[in-house]
Amino acid sequence: MVGFGPEDDHFVAELTYNYGVGHYKLGNDFMGITLASSQAVSNARKLEWPLNEVTEGVFEIKAPGGYKFYLQNHNPPQSDPILKVTLAVSDLKKSLNYWSNLLGMKIYEKNEETQRALLGYADNQCKLELQGIKGRVDHAAAFGRIAFSCPEKELPDLEDLMKRENQKILTPLVSLDTPGKATVQVVILADPDGHEICFVGDEAFRKLSKMDPEGGKLLDDAMAADKSDEWFARHKKPKASG
């Protein structure tokens, strides 16, 4: 889990490495993450990472897997530099009904002409941007899910609402055990375009998601170990035959 601060008040991304998978086929569902960070722009230039200025002061950059990020070349207006996550939708009106009327998100901006809307649960949190596209939303083989925490007592009511509205429930309300850590309750839904949405009980999740002060060092050590294993595998002498 990586981000600019604790999960209590920051958006974080979960990066998962699946052994044996060399690449992922990207769809048109995930359109990018936008963050405000002149430091990120400076880092990219220093590392000679390809930057494409799409509008004045906004640079498009791609992660190794092809996922897009949009870097605004200024300091963040809030404590979390991550401003929004953009998802493609095939019917903006239908999606707004789902995310706003059913899931309770506030609509901050809406533009029928550009088929775009900005939603969120709080003024100072990362926003969700819905961008209408022509044709269907294709998740291909590289899609993930977006997750929110909420009070545990609200999860049964949320599940009941989705049942009454005949909305898709991918994983009914369930308790997930993590050995040696807190047991969390989750329910996983799907919006009209199949975007997966996980709601997790906040009380237990706060315990489970406490920031590890050694997280950065552990990641660096793991990456160094992987590089060492890779070098050994490439340089290991073959066994003698016969």
PDB file of C-alpha atoms in Angstrom:
ATOM      1  CA  MET A   1       0.000   0.000   0.000  1.00  0.00           C
ATOM      2  CA  VAL A   2       1.595   3.267  -1.106  1.00  0.00           C
ATOM      3  CA  GLY A   3       0.511   6.860  -0.690  1.00  0.00           C
ATOM      4  CA  PHE A   4       1.480  10.261   0.638  1.00  0.00           C
ATOM      5  CA  GLY A   5       0.344   9.551   4.200  1.00  0.00           C
ATOM      6  CA  PRO A   6      -1.767   7.313   6.475  1.00  0.00           C
ATOM      7  CA  GLU A   7      -4.914   5.751   5.028  1.00  0.00           C
ATOM      8  CA  ASP A   8      -7.053   7.540   7.622  1.00  0.00           C
ATOM      9  CA  ASP A   9      -6.793  10.759   5.627  1.00  0.00           C
ATOM     10  CA  HIS A  10      -4.968   9.917   2.385  1.00  0.00           C
ATOM     11  CA  PHE A  11      -5.742   8.030  -0.782  1.00  0.00           C
ATOM     12  CA  VAL A  12      -3.479   5.003  -1.173  1.00  0.00           C
ATOM     13  CA  ALA A  13      -2.864   2.562  -4.001  1.00  0.00           C
ATOM     14  CA  GLU A  14      -2.507  -1.165  -3.519  1.00  0.00           C
ATOM     15  CA  LEU A  15       0.197  -2.564  -5.780  1.00  0.00           C
ATOM     16  CA  THR A  16       0.060  -6.311  -6.355  1.00  0.00           C
ATOM     17  CA  TYR A  17       2.734  -8.391  -8.058  1.00  0.00           C
ATOM     18  CA  ASN A  18       1.455 -11.663  -9.467  1.00  0.00           C
ATOM     19  CA  TYR A  19       4.231 -14.182 -10.005  1.00  0.00           C
ATOM     20  CA  GLY A  20       4.428 -15.600 -13.498  1.00  0.00           C
ATOM     21  CA  VAL A  21       2.484 -12.750 -15.110  1.00  0.00           C
ATOM     22  CA  GLY A  22       4.715 -10.797 -17.494  1.00  0.00           C
ATOM     23  CA  HIS A  23       2.205  -8.192 -18.655  1.00  0.00           C
ATOM     24  CA  TYR A  24      -1.424  -7.108 -18.397  1.00  0.00           C
ATOM     25  CA  LYS A  25      -3.817  -6.169 -21.143  1.00  0.00           C
ATOM     26  CA  LEU A  26      -5.168  -2.701 -20.380  1.00  0.00           C
ATOM     27  CA  GLY A  27      -8.749  -1.723 -21.062  1.00  0.00           C
ATOM     28  CA  ASN A  28     -10.338   1.720 -21.350  1.00  0.00           C
ATOM     29  CA  ASP A  29     -11.898   1.633 -17.882  1.00  0.00           C
ATOM     30  CA  PHE A  30      -9.206   3.305 -15.779  1.00  0.00           C
ATOM     31  CA  MET A  31      -8.354   6.710 -17.220  1.00  0.00           C
ATOM     32  CA  GLY A  32      -5.786   7.877 -14.695  1.00  0.00           C
ATOM     33  CA  ILE A  33      -4.893   9.402 -11.350  1.00  0.00           C
ATOM     34  CA  THR A  34      -4.331  13.154 -11.032  1.00  0.00           C
ATOM     35  CA  LEU A  35      -2.034  14.591  -8.400  1.00  0.00           C
ATOM     36  CA  ALA A  36      -0.622  18.018  -7.631  1.00  0.00           C
ATOM     37  CA  SER A  37       3.103  17.786  -6.954  1.00  0.00           C
ATOM     38  CA  SER A  38       5.870  19.905  -8.375  1.00  0.00           C
ATOM     39  CA  GLN A  39       8.222  17.461  -6.629  1.00  0.00           C
ATOM     40  CA  ALA A  40       6.833  14.569  -8.705  1.00  0.00           C
ATOM     41  CA  VAL A  41       7.413  16.538 -11.911  1.00  0.00           C
ATOM     42  CA  SER A  42      10.944  17.363 -10.752  1.00  0.00           C
ATOM     43  CA  ASN A  43      11.591  13.700  -9.884  1.00  0.00           C
ATOM     44  CA  ALA A  44      10.402  12.555 -13.318  1.00  0.00           C
ATOM     45  CA  ARG A  45      12.671  15.028 -15.072  1.00  0.00           C
ATOM     46  CA  LYS A  46      15.616  14.044 -12.902  1.00  0.00           C
ATOM     47  CA  LEU A  47      15.060  10.352 -13.690  1.00  0.00           C
ATOM     48  CA  GLU A  48      14.462  11.184 -17.379  1.00  0.00           C
ATOM     49  CA  TRP A  49      11.030   9.571 -17.210  1.00  0.00           C
ATOM     50  CA  PRO A  50       8.947  10.469 -20.306  1.00  0.00           C
ATOM     51  CA  LEU A  51       6.660  13.431 -19.637  1.00  0.00           C
ATOM     52  CA  ASN A  52       3.991  14.659 -22.037  1.00  0.00           C
ATOM     53  CA  GLU A  53       2.548  18.109 -21.324  1.00  0.00           C
ATOM     54  CA  VAL A  54      -1.150  17.733 -22.198  1.00  0.00           C
ATOM     55  CA  THR A  55      -2.149  21.216 -21.030  1.00  0.00           C
ATOM     56  CA  GLU A  56      -0.122  24.029 -19.526  1.00  0.00           C
ATOM     57  CA  GLY A  57       1.453  22.783 -16.298  1.00  0.00           C
ATOM     58  CA  VAL A  58      -0.157  19.317 -16.500  1.00  0.00           C
ATOM     59  CA  PHE A  59       1.963  16.356 -17.547  1.00  0.00           C
ATOM     60  CA  GLU A  60       0.883  12.865 -18.520  1.00  0.00           C
ATOM     61  CA  ILE A  61       3.164  10.097 -17.333  1.00  0.00           C
ATOM     62  CA  LYS A  62       2.835   6.329 -17.534  1.00  0.00           C
ATOM     63  CA  ALA A  63       3.720   3.802 -14.851  1.00  0.00           C
ATOM     64  CA  PRO A  64       5.640   0.676 -15.950  1.00  0.00           C
ATOM     65  CA  GLY A  65       2.377  -1.238 -16.422  1.00  0.00           C
ATOM     66  CA  GLY A  66       0.937   1.473 -18.667  1.00  0.00           C
ATOM     67  CA  TYR A  67      -1.363   3.097 -16.119  1.00  0.00           C
ATOM     68  CA  LYS A  68      -1.638   6.863 -16.595  1.00  0.00           C
ATOM     69  CA  PHE A  69      -0.924   9.595 -14.062  1.00  0.00           C
ATOM     70  CA  TYR A  70      -1.475  13.310 -14.543  1.00  0.00           C
ATOM     71  CA  LEU A  71       0.960  15.519 -12.654  1.00  0.00           C
ATOM     72  CA  GLN A  72       0.035  19.130 -11.955  1.00  0.00           C
ATOM     73  CA  ASN A  73       3.195  21.175 -11.575  1.00  0.00           C
ATOM     74  CA  HIS A  74       2.318  22.983  -8.343  1.00  0.00           C
ATOM     75  CA  ASN A  75       1.981  22.254  -4.658  1.00  0.00           C
ATOM     76  CA  PRO A  76      -1.194  20.473  -3.525  1.00  0.00           C
ATOM     77  CA  PRO A  77      -4.130  22.581  -2.281  1.00  0.00           C
ATOM     78  CA  GLN A  78      -4.783  19.949   0.415  1.00  0.00           C
ATOM     79  CA  SER A  79      -2.752  17.628   2.629  1.00  0.00           C
ATOM     80  CA  ASP A  80      -3.084  14.766   0.133  1.00  0.00           C
ATOM     81  CA  PRO A  81      -1.522  15.524  -3.282  1.00  0.00           C
ATOM     82  CA  ILE A  82      -3.792  12.959  -4.979  1.00  0.00           C
ATOM     83  CA  LEU A  83      -6.730  14.979  -6.292  1.00  0.00           C
ATOM     84  CA  LYS A  84      -8.848  12.541  -8.268  1.00  0.00           C
ATOM     85  CA  VAL A  85      -9.212   9.096  -9.806  1.00  0.00           C
ATOM     86  CA  THR A  86     -10.862   9.023 -13.235  1.00  0.00           C
ATOM     87  CA  LEU A  87     -13.048   6.142 -14.421  1.00  0.00           C
ATOM     88  CA  ALA A  88     -14.715   5.747 -17.791  1.00  0.00           C
ATOM     89  CA  VAL A  89     -18.499   5.296 -17.932  1.00  0.00           C
ATOM     90  CA  SER A  90     -20.783   4.472 -20.839  1.00  0.00           C
ATOM     91  CA  ASP A  91     -23.834   6.366 -19.542  1.00  0.00           C
ATOM     92  CA  LEU A  92     -23.075   9.356 -17.316  1.00  0.00           C
ATOM     93  CA  LYS A  93     -26.676   9.835 -16.172  1.00  0.00           C
ATOM     94  CA  LYS A  94     -26.995   6.198 -15.150  1.00  0.00           C
ATOM     95  CA  SER A  95     -23.624   6.277 -13.373  1.00  0.00           C
ATOM     96  CA  LEU A  96     -24.468   9.457 -11.483  1.00  0.00           C
ATOM     97  CA  ASN A  97     -27.667   7.865 -10.258  1.00  0.00           C
ATOM     98  CA  TYR A  98     -25.644   4.919  -8.953  1.00  0.00           C
ATOM     99  CA  TRP A  99     -22.735   6.793  -7.357  1.00  0.00           C
ATOM    100  CA  SER A 100     -24.719   9.756  -6.034  1.00  0.00           C
ATOM    101  CA  ASN A 101     -28.274   8.585  -5.350  1.00  0.00           C
ATOM    102  CA  LEU A 102     -27.401   5.055  -4.225  1.00  0.00           C
ATOM    103  CA  LEU A 103     -23.886   5.364  -2.791  1.00  0.00           C
ATOM    104  CA  GLY A 104     -24.427   8.852  -1.431  1.00  0.00           C
ATOM    105  CA  MET A 105     -21.581  10.727  -3.101  1.00  0.00           C
ATOM    106  CA  LYS A 106     -21.843  14.497  -3.430  1.00  0.00           C
ATOM    107  CA  ILE A 107     -21.663  15.906  -6.961  1.00  0.00           C
ATOM    108  CA  TYR A 108     -19.067  18.691  -7.017  1.00  0.00           C
ATOM    109  CA  GLU A 109     -18.977  19.348 -10.746  1.00  0.00           C
ATOM    110  CA  LYS A 110     -21.064  18.221 -13.716  1.00  0.00           C
ATOM    111  CA  ASN A 111     -20.723  19.031 -17.399  1.00  0.00           C
ATOM    112  CA  GLU A 112     -23.195  17.477 -19.809  1.00  0.00           C
ATOM    113  CA  GLU A 113     -21.340  18.817 -22.856  1.00  0.00           C
ATOM    114  CA  THR A 114     -18.044  17.122 -21.986  1.00  0.00           C
ATOM    115  CA  GLN A 115     -19.808  14.172 -20.305  1.00  0.00           C
ATOM    116  CA  ARG A 116     -17.832  14.643 -17.098  1.00  0.00           C
ATOM    117  CA  ALA A 117     -18.694  14.717 -13.396  1.00  0.00           C
ATOM    118  CA  LEU A 118     -16.673  15.059 -10.199  1.00  0.00           C
ATOM    119  CA  LEU A 119     -17.908  13.400  -6.999  1.00  0.00           C
ATOM    120  CA  GLY A 120     -16.695  12.792  -3.478  1.00  0.00           C
ATOM    121  CA  TYR A 121     -17.598  12.046   0.114  1.00  0.00           C
ATOM    122  CA  ALA A 122     -15.786  15.040   1.635  1.00  0.00           C
ATOM    123  CA  ASP A 123     -14.351  18.370   0.472  1.00  0.00           C
ATOM    124  CA  ASN A 124     -10.805  17.550   1.585  1.00  0.00           C
ATOM    125  CA  GLN A 125     -10.647  14.006   0.178  1.00  0.00           C
ATOM    126  CA  CYS A 126      -9.575  12.581  -3.147  1.00  0.00           C
ATOM    127  CA  LYS A 127     -12.423  12.848  -5.667  1.00  0.00           C
ATOM    128  CA  LEU A 128     -13.889  10.390  -8.145  1.00  0.00           C
ATOM    129  CA  GLU A 129     -14.173  11.684 -11.702  1.00  0.00           C
ATOM    130  CA  LEU A 130     -16.558   9.973 -14.104  1.00  0.00           C
ATOM    131  CA  GLN A 131     -15.840  10.524 -17.782  1.00  0.00           C
ATOM    132  CA  GLY A 132     -18.365   9.469 -20.378  1.00  0.00           C
ATOM    133  CA  ILE A 133     -17.024   7.602 -23.411  1.00  0.00           C
ATOM    134  CA  LYS A 134     -18.562   6.298 -26.615  1.00  0.00           C
ATOM    135  CA  GLY A 135     -19.189   2.579 -26.630  1.00  0.00           C
ATOM    136  CA  ARG A 136     -18.819   0.112 -23.816  1.00  0.00           C
ATOM    137  CA  VAL A 137     -16.335   0.143 -20.956  1.00  0.00           C
ATOM    138  CA  ASP A 138     -13.734  -2.577 -21.483  1.00  0.00           C
ATOM    139  CA  HIS A 139     -11.972  -3.838 -18.341  1.00  0.00           C
ATOM    140  CA  ALA A 140      -9.680  -6.191 -20.289  1.00  0.00           C
ATOM    141  CA  ALA A 141      -7.377  -8.089 -17.897  1.00  0.00           C
ATOM    142  CA  ALA A 142      -5.742  -5.353 -15.834  1.00  0.00           C
ATOM    143  CA  PHE A 143      -8.579  -3.897 -13.809  1.00  0.00           C
ATOM    144  CA  GLY A 144      -8.675  -3.410 -10.063  1.00  0.00           C
ATOM    145  CA  ARG A 145     -11.225  -1.953  -7.688  1.00  0.00           C
ATOM    146  CA  ILE A 146     -11.794   1.202  -5.711  1.00  0.00           C
ATOM    147  CA  ALA A 147     -12.341   0.924  -1.955  1.00  0.00           C
ATOM    148  CA  PHE A 148     -13.997   3.063   0.709  1.00  0.00           C
ATOM    149  CA  SER A 149     -14.262   2.654   4.448  1.00  0.00           C
ATOM    150  CA  CYS A 150     -17.474   3.345   6.349  1.00  0.00           C
ATOM    151  CA  PRO A 151     -18.896   2.505   9.795  1.00  0.00           C
ATOM    152  CA  GLU A 152     -19.471  -1.243  10.093  1.00  0.00           C
ATOM    153  CA  LYS A 153     -23.111  -0.722  11.070  1.00  0.00           C
ATOM    154  CA  GLU A 154     -23.797   0.810   7.640  1.00  0.00           C
ATOM    155  CA  LEU A 155     -22.644  -2.233   5.648  1.00  0.00           C
ATOM    156  CA  PRO A 156     -25.798  -4.396   6.106  1.00  0.00           C
ATOM    157  CA  ASP A 157     -28.001  -1.452   5.098  1.00  0.00           C
ATOM    158  CA  LEU A 158     -25.855  -0.829   2.020  1.00  0.00           C
ATOM    159  CA  GLU A 159     -26.119  -4.472   0.993  1.00  0.00           C
ATOM    160  CA  ASP A 160     -29.900  -4.435   1.531  1.00  0.00           C
ATOM    161  CA  LEU A 161     -30.213  -1.277  -0.594  1.00  0.00           C
ATOM    162  CA  MET A 162     -28.355  -2.885  -3.473  1.00  0.00           C
ATOM    163  CA  LYS A 163     -30.587  -5.952  -3.261  1.00  0.00           C
ATOM    164  CA  ARG A 164     -33.743  -3.822  -3.336  1.00  0.00           C
ATOM    165  CA  GLU A 165     -32.447  -1.850  -6.315  1.00  0.00           C
ATOM    166  CA  ASN A 166     -31.417  -5.043  -8.155  1.00  0.00           C
ATOM    167  CA  GLN A 167     -27.798  -3.909  -8.316  1.00  0.00           C
ATOM    168  CA  LYS A 168     -24.910  -6.309  -8.689  1.00  0.00           C
ATOM    169  CA  ILE A 169     -23.245  -7.614  -5.513  1.00  0.00           C
ATOM    170  CA  LEU A 170     -19.993  -9.390  -6.311  1.00  0.00           C
ATOM    171  CA  THR A 171     -19.204 -10.439  -2.731  1.00  0.00           C
ATOM    172  CA  PRO A 172     -21.988 -10.395  -0.119  1.00  0.00           C
ATOM    173  CA  LEU A 173     -21.162  -8.999   3.303  1.00  0.00           C
ATOM    174  CA  VAL A 174     -18.435 -11.192   4.774  1.00  0.00           C
ATOM    175  CA  SER A 175     -15.832 -11.115   7.539  1.00  0.00           C
ATOM    176  CA  LEU A 176     -12.236 -11.492   6.406  1.00  0.00           C
ATOM    177  CA  ASP A 177      -9.672 -12.786   8.859  1.00  0.00           C
ATOM    178  CA  THR A 178      -6.058 -11.655   8.783  1.00  0.00           C
ATOM    179  CA  PRO A 179      -3.908 -13.864  11.045  1.00  0.00           C
ATOM    180  CA  GLY A 180      -2.622 -11.860  13.971  1.00  0.00           C
ATOM    181  CA  LYS A 181      -4.534  -8.753  12.916  1.00  0.00           C
ATOM    182  CA  ALA A 182      -8.045  -7.324  12.908  1.00  0.00           C
ATOM    183  CA  THR A 183     -10.978  -9.076  11.235  1.00  0.00           C
ATOM    184  CA  VAL A 184     -12.663  -6.735   8.762  1.00  0.00           C
ATOM    185  CA  GLN A 185     -16.116  -6.796   7.232  1.00  0.00           C
ATOM    186  CA  VAL A 186     -16.434  -6.081   3.513  1.00  0.00           C
ATOM    187  CA  VAL A 187     -19.042  -6.040   0.775  1.00  0.00           C
ATOM    188  CA  ILE A 188     -17.993  -5.747  -2.875  1.00  0.00           C
ATOM    189  CA  LEU A 189     -20.301  -4.212  -5.463  1.00  0.00           C
ATOM    190  CA  ALA A 190     -20.217  -3.435  -9.180  1.00  0.00           C
ATOM    191  CA  ASP A 191     -21.530  -0.256 -10.790  1.00  0.00           C
ATOM    192  CA  PRO A 192     -23.458  -0.238 -14.107  1.00  0.00           C
ATOM    193  CA  ASP A 193     -20.185  -0.488 -16.069  1.00  0.00           C
ATOM    194  CA  GLY A 194     -18.732  -3.256 -13.927  1.00  0.00           C
ATOM    195  CA  HIS A 195     -16.323  -1.101 -11.912  1.00  0.00           C
ATOM    196  CA  GLU A 196     -15.679  -3.018  -8.693  1.00  0.00           C
ATOM    197  CA  ILE A 197     -16.315  -1.131  -5.442  1.00  0.00           C
ATOM    198  CA  CYS A 198     -15.315  -2.432  -2.034  1.00  0.00           C
ATOM    199  CA  PHE A 199     -16.821  -1.039   1.169  1.00  0.00           C
ATOM    200  CA  VAL A 200     -14.959  -2.046   4.314  1.00  0.00           C
ATOM    201  CA  GLY A 201     -15.869  -1.577   7.979  1.00  0.00           C
ATOM    202  CA  ASP A 202     -13.883   1.417   9.202  1.00  0.00           C
ATOM    203  CA  GLU A 203     -13.366   0.415  12.835  1.00  0.00           C
ATOM    204  CA  ALA A 204     -11.404  -2.770  12.124  1.00  0.00           C
ATOM    205  CA  PHE A 205      -9.833  -1.375   8.978  1.00  0.00           C
ATOM    206  CA  ARG A 206      -8.197   1.437  10.965  1.00  0.00           C
ATOM    207  CA  LYS A 207      -6.416  -1.206  13.024  1.00  0.00           C
ATOM    208  CA  LEU A 208      -5.479  -3.243   9.962  1.00  0.00           C
ATOM    209  CA  SER A 209      -4.188  -0.297   7.955  1.00  0.00           C
ATOM    210  CA  LYS A 210      -1.942   1.360  10.500  1.00  0.00           C
ATOM    211  CA  MET A 211       1.075   2.891   8.815  1.00  0.00           C
ATOM    212  CA  ASP A 212       4.269   0.850   9.225  1.00  0.00           C
ATOM    213  CA  PRO A 213       7.150   3.235  10.065  1.00  0.00           C
ATOM    214  CA  GLU A 214       9.512   0.686   8.513  1.00  0.00           C
ATOM    215  CA  GLY A 215       7.396   0.301   5.357  1.00  0.00           C
ATOM    216  CA  GLY A 216       9.771   2.187   3.070  1.00  0.00           C
ATOM    217  CA  LYS A 217      12.805   0.266   4.281  1.00  0.00           C
ATOM    218  CA  LEU A 218      11.018  -3.096   4.008  1.00  0.00           C
ATOM    219  CA  LEU A 219      10.051  -2.333   0.409  1.00  0.00           C
ATOM    220  CA  ASP A 220      13.582  -1.264  -0.481  1.00  0.00           C
ATOM    221  CA  ASP A 221      15.007  -4.423   1.121  1.00  0.00           C
ATOM    222  CA  ALA A 222      12.512  -6.630  -0.733  1.00  0.00           C
ATOM    223  CA  MET A 223      13.317  -4.996  -4.069  1.00  0.00           C
ATOM    224  CA  ALA A 224      17.035  -5.392  -3.433  1.00  0.00           C
ATOM    225  CA  ALA A 225      16.520  -9.068  -2.604  1.00  0.00           C
ATOM    226  CA  ASP A 226      14.508  -9.618  -5.801  1.00  0.00           C
ATOM    227  CA  LYS A 227      17.269  -8.042  -7.882  1.00  0.00           C
ATOM    228  CA  SER A 228      19.837 -10.254  -6.171  1.00  0.00           C
ATOM    229  CA  ASP A 229      17.762 -13.389  -6.851  1.00  0.00           C
ATOM    230  CA  GLU A 230      17.343 -12.357 -10.481  1.00  0.00           C
ATOM    231  CA  TRP A 231      21.106 -11.856 -10.908  1.00  0.00           C
ATOM    232  CA  PHE A 232      21.811 -15.242  -9.307  1.00  0.00           C
ATOM    233  CA  ALA A 233      19.285 -16.976 -11.555  1.00  0.00           C
ATOM    234  CA  ARG A 234      20.854 -15.461 -14.672  1.00  0.00           C
ATOM    235  CA  HIS A 235      24.420 -16.279 -13.619  1.00  0.00           C
ATOM    236  CA  LYS A 236      23.939 -19.704 -12.037  1.00  0.00           C
ATOM    237  CA  LYS A 237      26.069 -22.409 -13.642  1.00  0.00           C
ATOM    238  CA  PRO A 238      24.077 -25.126 -15.435  1.00  0.00           C
ATOM    239  CA  LYS A 239      24.250 -28.607 -13.981  1.00  0.00           C
ATOM    240  CA  ALA A 240      26.618 -30.995 -15.711  1.00  0.00           C
ATOM    241  CA  SER A 241      24.807 -33.650 -17.717  1.00  0.00           C
ATOM    242  CA  GLY A 242      25.317 -37.364 -17.779  1.00  0.00           C
TER     243      GLY A 242
END
